[in-house]
Amino acid sequence: MSVPAMAADGDTVAVMSTAGLGIGLIILGAGLGIGKIGGSAVEAMARQPENSSNIQTAMIIAAALIEGATFFAIIFAWLAG
């Protein structure tokens, strides 16, 4: 998300704001994704209470994978900025 030409000119404010925008978009996407997973899992548990433990396990694994990708993307955006 950062622009190398701005970094070469020494305009660190523009580069930092671009990195901040990228990090904000990453957090927004992760929050929406985990919210969608949680809502769908609760709905599935309400429909099939006998499978709630399997659904909950799958939900936690999926949320952990999203969080891992989010942390990787945040670190990448922060280092690139």
mmCIF file of N, CA and C in Angstrom:
data_model
loop_
_atom_site.group_PDB
_atom_site.id
_atom_site.type_symbol
_atom_site.label_atom_id
_atom_site.label_comp_id
_atom_site.label_asym_id
_atom_site.label_seq_id
_atom_site.Cartn_x
_atom_site.Cartn_y
_atom_site.Cartn_z
ATOM 1 N N MET A 1 0.806 -1.183 0.000
ATOM 2 C CA MET A 1 0.000 0.000 0.000
ATOM 3 C C MET A 1 0.858 1.260 0.000
ATOM 4 N N SER A 2 2.119 1.189 0.405
ATOM 5 C CA SER A 2 2.938 2.389 0.411
ATOM 6 C C SER A 2 3.474 2.663 -0.993
ATOM 7 N N VAL A 3 3.757 3.923 -1.244
ATOM 8 C CA VAL A 3 4.236 4.351 -2.546
ATOM 9 C C VAL A 3 5.728 4.629 -2.431
ATOM 10 N N PRO A 4 6.585 3.886 -3.158
ATOM 11 C CA PRO A 4 8.026 4.085 -3.032
ATOM 12 C C PRO A 4 8.487 5.483 -3.403
ATOM 13 N N ALA A 5 7.817 6.145 -4.348
ATOM 14 C CA ALA A 5 8.224 7.494 -4.739
ATOM 15 C C ALA A 5 8.088 8.464 -3.574
ATOM 16 N N MET A 6 7.042 8.302 -2.773
ATOM 17 C CA MET A 6 6.865 9.173 -1.612
ATOM 18 C C MET A 6 7.926 8.884 -0.561
ATOM 19 N N ALA A 7 8.278 7.634 -0.424
ATOM 20 C CA ALA A 7 9.288 7.275 0.560
ATOM 21 C C ALA A 7 10.644 7.830 0.153
ATOM 22 N N ALA A 8 10.945 7.872 -1.137
ATOM 23 C CA ALA A 8 12.213 8.398 -1.606
ATOM 24 C C ALA A 8 12.299 9.905 -1.391
ATOM 25 N N ASP A 9 11.182 10.601 -1.443
ATOM 26 C CA ASP A 9 11.169 12.047 -1.238
ATOM 27 C C ASP A 9 11.258 12.410 0.241
ATOM 28 N N GLY A 10 11.097 11.452 1.105
ATOM 29 C CA GLY A 10 11.152 11.715 2.534
ATOM 30 C C GLY A 10 9.803 12.099 3.122
ATOM 31 N N ASP A 11 8.732 11.913 2.400
ATOM 32 C CA ASP A 11 7.399 12.249 2.882
ATOM 33 C C ASP A 11 6.862 11.073 3.694
ATOM 34 N N THR A 12 7.320 10.972 4.941
ATOM 35 C CA THR A 12 6.968 9.809 5.761
ATOM 36 C C THR A 12 5.528 9.854 6.231
ATOM 37 N N VAL A 13 4.937 11.031 6.303
ATOM 38 C CA VAL A 13 3.551 11.134 6.756
ATOM 39 C C VAL A 13 2.622 10.453 5.771
ATOM 40 N N ALA A 14 2.849 10.664 4.465
ATOM 41 C CA ALA A 14 2.001 10.040 3.449
ATOM 42 C C ALA A 14 2.164 8.531 3.451
ATOM 43 N N VAL A 15 3.380 8.061 3.643
ATOM 44 C CA VAL A 15 3.625 6.622 3.657
ATOM 45 C C VAL A 15 2.982 5.997 4.882
ATOM 46 N N MET A 16 3.108 6.656 6.036
ATOM 47 C CA MET A 16 2.523 6.110 7.257
ATOM 48 C C MET A 16 1.000 6.117 7.195
ATOM 49 N N SER A 17 0.419 7.146 6.588
ATOM 50 C CA SER A 17 -1.036 7.164 6.498
ATOM 51 C C SER A 17 -1.532 6.105 5.526
ATOM 52 N N THR A 18 -0.761 5.825 4.486
ATOM 53 C CA THR A 18 -1.128 4.770 3.547
ATOM 54 C C THR A 18 -1.043 3.405 4.222
ATOM 55 N N ALA A 19 0.002 3.194 5.017
ATOM 56 C CA ALA A 19 0.115 1.933 5.755
ATOM 57 C C ALA A 19 -1.016 1.817 6.775
ATOM 58 N N GLY A 20 -1.361 2.909 7.416
ATOM 59 C CA GLY A 20 -2.466 2.902 8.373
ATOM 60 C C GLY A 20 -3.793 2.584 7.709
ATOM 61 N N LEU A 21 -3.988 3.099 6.516
ATOM 62 C CA LEU A 21 -5.208 2.791 5.762
ATOM 63 C C LEU A 21 -5.255 1.302 5.417
ATOM 64 N N GLY A 22 -4.134 0.760 4.990
ATOM 65 C CA GLY A 22 -4.081 -0.667 4.670
ATOM 66 C C GLY A 22 -4.343 -1.539 5.885
ATOM 67 N N ILE A 23 -3.755 -1.172 7.017
ATOM 68 C CA ILE A 23 -3.970 -1.930 8.247
ATOM 69 C C ILE A 23 -5.425 -1.840 8.680
ATOM 70 N N GLY A 24 -6.029 -0.674 8.526
ATOM 71 C CA GLY A 24 -7.443 -0.520 8.866
ATOM 72 C C GLY A 24 -8.341 -1.395 8.009
ATOM 73 N N LEU A 25 -8.036 -1.477 6.722
ATOM 74 C CA LEU A 25 -8.816 -2.335 5.829
ATOM 75 C C LEU A 25 -8.641 -3.809 6.176
ATOM 76 N N ILE A 26 -7.442 -4.177 6.590
ATOM 77 C CA ILE A 26 -7.182 -5.567 6.997
ATOM 78 C C ILE A 26 -8.017 -5.915 8.215
ATOM 79 N N ILE A 27 -8.020 -5.036 9.215
ATOM 80 C CA ILE A 27 -8.784 -5.274 10.439
ATOM 81 C C ILE A 27 -10.280 -5.331 10.136
ATOM 82 N N LEU A 28 -10.746 -4.437 9.270
ATOM 83 C CA LEU A 28 -12.157 -4.426 8.904
ATOM 84 C C LEU A 28 -12.562 -5.744 8.232
ATOM 85 N N GLY A 29 -11.750 -6.214 7.305
ATOM 86 C CA GLY A 29 -12.042 -7.475 6.624
ATOM 87 C C GLY A 29 -12.037 -8.661 7.569
ATOM 88 N N ALA A 30 -11.074 -8.676 8.485
ATOM 89 C CA ALA A 30 -11.010 -9.786 9.447
ATOM 90 C C ALA A 30 -12.212 -9.769 10.381
ATOM 91 N N GLY A 31 -12.598 -8.596 10.834
ATOM 92 C CA GLY A 31 -13.763 -8.499 11.709
ATOM 93 C C GLY A 31 -15.036 -8.955 11.024
ATOM 94 N N LEU A 32 -15.199 -8.561 9.775
ATOM 95 C CA LEU A 32 -16.376 -8.993 9.025
ATOM 96 C C LEU A 32 -16.362 -10.501 8.796
ATOM 97 N N GLY A 33 -15.201 -11.055 8.487
ATOM 98 C CA GLY A 33 -15.100 -12.492 8.249
ATOM 99 C C GLY A 33 -15.394 -13.313 9.495
ATOM 100 N N ILE A 34 -14.813 -12.912 10.627
ATOM 101 C CA ILE A 34 -15.054 -13.647 11.863
ATOM 102 C C ILE A 34 -16.498 -13.475 12.314
ATOM 103 N N GLY A 35 -17.063 -12.297 12.104
ATOM 104 C CA GLY A 35 -18.469 -12.088 12.438
ATOM 105 C C GLY A 35 -19.393 -12.959 11.612
ATOM 106 N N LYS A 36 -19.074 -13.094 10.324
ATOM 107 C CA LYS A 36 -19.878 -13.956 9.443
ATOM 108 C C LYS A 36 -19.782 -15.414 9.893
ATOM 109 N N ILE A 37 -18.588 -15.854 10.243
ATOM 110 C CA ILE A 37 -18.410 -17.235 10.712
ATOM 111 C C ILE A 37 -19.185 -17.466 12.007
ATOM 112 N N GLY A 38 -19.070 -16.530 12.948
ATOM 113 C CA GLY A 38 -19.764 -16.675 14.226
ATOM 114 C C GLY A 38 -21.274 -16.707 14.060
ATOM 115 N N GLY A 39 -21.796 -15.809 13.227
ATOM 116 C CA GLY A 39 -23.242 -15.779 13.004
ATOM 117 C C GLY A 39 -23.752 -17.042 12.344
ATOM 118 N N SER A 40 -23.017 -17.521 11.361
ATOM 119 C CA SER A 40 -23.428 -18.746 10.676
ATOM 120 C C SER A 40 -23.340 -19.955 11.602
ATOM 121 N N ALA A 41 -22.318 -19.973 12.466
ATOM 122 C CA ALA A 41 -22.176 -21.100 13.387
ATOM 123 C C ALA A 41 -23.311 -21.121 14.413
ATOM 124 N N VAL A 42 -23.672 -19.955 14.919
ATOM 125 C CA VAL A 42 -24.769 -19.906 15.891
ATOM 126 C C VAL A 42 -26.079 -20.332 15.232
ATOM 127 N N GLU A 43 -26.285 -19.905 14.005
ATOM 128 C CA GLU A 43 -27.495 -20.319 13.285
ATOM 129 C C GLU A 43 -27.509 -21.830 13.051
ATOM 130 N N ALA A 44 -26.351 -22.380 12.694
ATOM 131 C CA ALA A 44 -26.271 -23.826 12.473
ATOM 132 C C ALA A 44 -26.479 -24.600 13.771
ATOM 133 N N MET A 45 -25.962 -24.065 14.884
ATOM 134 C CA MET A 45 -26.166 -24.733 16.171
ATOM 135 C C MET A 45 -27.632 -24.688 16.590
ATOM 136 N N ALA A 46 -28.320 -23.607 16.232
ATOM 137 C CA ALA A 46 -29.745 -23.516 16.568
ATOM 138 C C ALA A 46 -30.565 -24.516 15.755
ATOM 139 N N ARG A 47 -30.133 -24.780 14.534
ATOM 140 C CA ARG A 47 -30.859 -25.723 13.685
ATOM 141 C C ARG A 47 -30.560 -27.172 14.044
ATOM 142 N N GLN A 48 -29.303 -27.436 14.433
ATOM 143 C CA GLN A 48 -28.894 -28.807 14.765
ATOM 144 C C GLN A 48 -28.140 -28.816 16.091
ATOM 145 N N PRO A 49 -28.841 -28.777 17.195
ATOM 146 C CA PRO A 49 -28.166 -28.722 18.498
ATOM 147 C C PRO A 49 -27.309 -29.955 18.796
ATOM 148 N N GLU A 50 -27.635 -31.077 18.187
ATOM 149 C CA GLU A 50 -26.858 -32.300 18.448
ATOM 150 C C GLU A 50 -25.454 -32.226 17.843
ATOM 151 N N ASN A 51 -25.246 -31.380 16.861
ATOM 152 C CA ASN A 51 -23.927 -31.225 16.224
ATOM 153 C C ASN A 51 -23.210 -29.959 16.668
ATOM 154 N N SER A 52 -23.633 -29.367 17.756
ATOM 155 C CA SER A 52 -23.068 -28.074 18.153
ATOM 156 C C SER A 52 -21.585 -28.146 18.486
ATOM 157 N N SER A 53 -21.122 -29.260 19.055
ATOM 158 C CA SER A 53 -19.693 -29.353 19.383
ATOM 159 C C SER A 53 -18.837 -29.403 18.123
ATOM 160 N N ASN A 54 -19.289 -30.124 17.100
ATOM 161 C CA ASN A 54 -18.543 -30.169 15.831
ATOM 162 C C ASN A 54 -18.558 -28.821 15.131
ATOM 163 N N ILE A 55 -19.689 -28.148 15.176
ATOM 164 C CA ILE A 55 -19.803 -26.837 14.536
ATOM 165 C C ILE A 55 -18.923 -25.825 15.255
ATOM 166 N N GLN A 56 -18.919 -25.869 16.583
ATOM 167 C CA GLN A 56 -18.113 -24.942 17.361
ATOM 168 C C GLN A 56 -16.622 -25.159 17.099
ATOM 169 N N THR A 57 -16.205 -26.417 17.003
ATOM 170 C CA THR A 57 -14.802 -26.714 16.716
ATOM 171 C C THR A 57 -14.396 -26.185 15.347
ATOM 172 N N ALA A 58 -15.244 -26.405 14.367
ATOM 173 C CA ALA A 58 -14.946 -25.902 13.022
ATOM 174 C C ALA A 58 -14.911 -24.379 13.000
ATOM 175 N N MET A 59 -15.801 -23.735 13.752
ATOM 176 C CA MET A 59 -15.834 -22.277 13.816
ATOM 177 C C MET A 59 -14.552 -21.731 14.441
ATOM 178 N N ILE A 60 -14.100 -22.335 15.512
ATOM 179 C CA ILE A 60 -12.887 -21.870 16.189
ATOM 180 C C ILE A 60 -11.665 -22.044 15.290
ATOM 181 N N ILE A 61 -11.581 -23.163 14.579
ATOM 182 C CA ILE A 61 -10.460 -23.391 13.666
ATOM 183 C C ILE A 61 -10.473 -22.366 12.531
ATOM 184 N N ALA A 62 -11.635 -22.110 11.966
ATOM 185 C CA ALA A 62 -11.734 -21.131 10.881
ATOM 186 C C ALA A 62 -11.392 -19.732 11.375
ATOM 187 N N ALA A 63 -11.862 -19.355 12.558
ATOM 188 C CA ALA A 63 -11.545 -18.041 13.116
ATOM 189 C C ALA A 63 -10.052 -17.910 13.393
ATOM 190 N N ALA A 64 -9.428 -18.969 13.868
ATOM 191 C CA ALA A 64 -7.989 -18.932 14.126
ATOM 192 C C ALA A 64 -7.202 -18.771 12.826
ATOM 193 N N LEU A 65 -7.647 -19.425 11.762
ATOM 194 C CA LEU A 65 -6.969 -19.272 10.475
ATOM 195 C C LEU A 65 -7.115 -17.845 9.940
ATOM 196 N N ILE A 66 -8.281 -17.258 10.130
ATOM 197 C CA ILE A 66 -8.478 -15.868 9.698
ATOM 198 C C ILE A 66 -7.594 -14.933 10.517
ATOM 199 N N GLU A 67 -7.522 -15.148 11.820
ATOM 200 C CA GLU A 67 -6.682 -14.302 12.657
ATOM 201 C C GLU A 67 -5.206 -14.446 12.296
ATOM 202 N N GLY A 68 -4.770 -15.657 11.977
ATOM 203 C CA GLY A 68 -3.381 -15.851 11.568
ATOM 204 C C GLY A 68 -3.058 -15.108 10.289
ATOM 205 N N ALA A 69 -3.940 -15.191 9.317
ATOM 206 C CA ALA A 69 -3.734 -14.458 8.067
ATOM 207 C C ALA A 69 -3.781 -12.957 8.303
ATOM 208 N N THR A 70 -4.636 -12.526 9.234
ATOM 209 C CA THR A 70 -4.738 -11.106 9.557
ATOM 210 C C THR A 70 -3.452 -10.599 10.194
ATOM 211 N N PHE A 71 -2.912 -11.331 11.148
ATOM 212 C CA PHE A 71 -1.660 -10.914 11.780
ATOM 213 C C PHE A 71 -0.527 -10.850 10.766
ATOM 214 N N PHE A 72 -0.461 -11.818 9.873
ATOM 215 C CA PHE A 72 0.564 -11.813 8.835
ATOM 216 C C PHE A 72 0.410 -10.588 7.932
ATOM 217 N N ALA A 73 -0.822 -10.274 7.546
ATOM 218 C CA ALA A 73 -1.058 -9.123 6.681
ATOM 219 C C ALA A 73 -0.751 -7.808 7.391
ATOM 220 N N ILE A 74 -1.084 -7.714 8.668
ATOM 221 C CA ILE A 74 -0.778 -6.488 9.424
ATOM 222 C C ILE A 74 0.721 -6.283 9.517
ATOM 223 N N ILE A 75 1.449 -7.330 9.837
ATOM 224 C CA ILE A 75 2.909 -7.210 9.921
ATOM 225 C C ILE A 75 3.498 -6.833 8.575
ATOM 226 N N PHE A 76 3.012 -7.434 7.507
ATOM 227 C CA PHE A 76 3.490 -7.108 6.166
ATOM 228 C C PHE A 76 3.195 -5.647 5.819
ATOM 229 N N ALA A 77 1.985 -5.176 6.109
ATOM 230 C CA ALA A 77 1.623 -3.792 5.815
ATOM 231 C C ALA A 77 2.427 -2.822 6.660
ATOM 232 N N TRP A 78 2.672 -3.197 7.916
ATOM 233 C CA TRP A 78 3.442 -2.324 8.791
ATOM 234 C C TRP A 78 4.899 -2.216 8.331
ATOM 235 N N LEU A 79 5.492 -3.340 7.937
ATOM 236 C CA LEU A 79 6.875 -3.314 7.469
ATOM 237 C C LEU A 79 7.004 -2.654 6.099
ATOM 238 N N ALA A 80 5.986 -2.800 5.258
ATOM 239 C CA ALA A 80 6.025 -2.172 3.941
ATOM 240 C C ALA A 80 5.842 -0.661 4.049
ATOM 241 N N GLY A 81 5.143 -0.220 5.093
ATOM 242 C CA GLY A 81 4.893 1.215 5.268
ATOM 243 C C GLY A 81 6.039 1.875 5.888
#
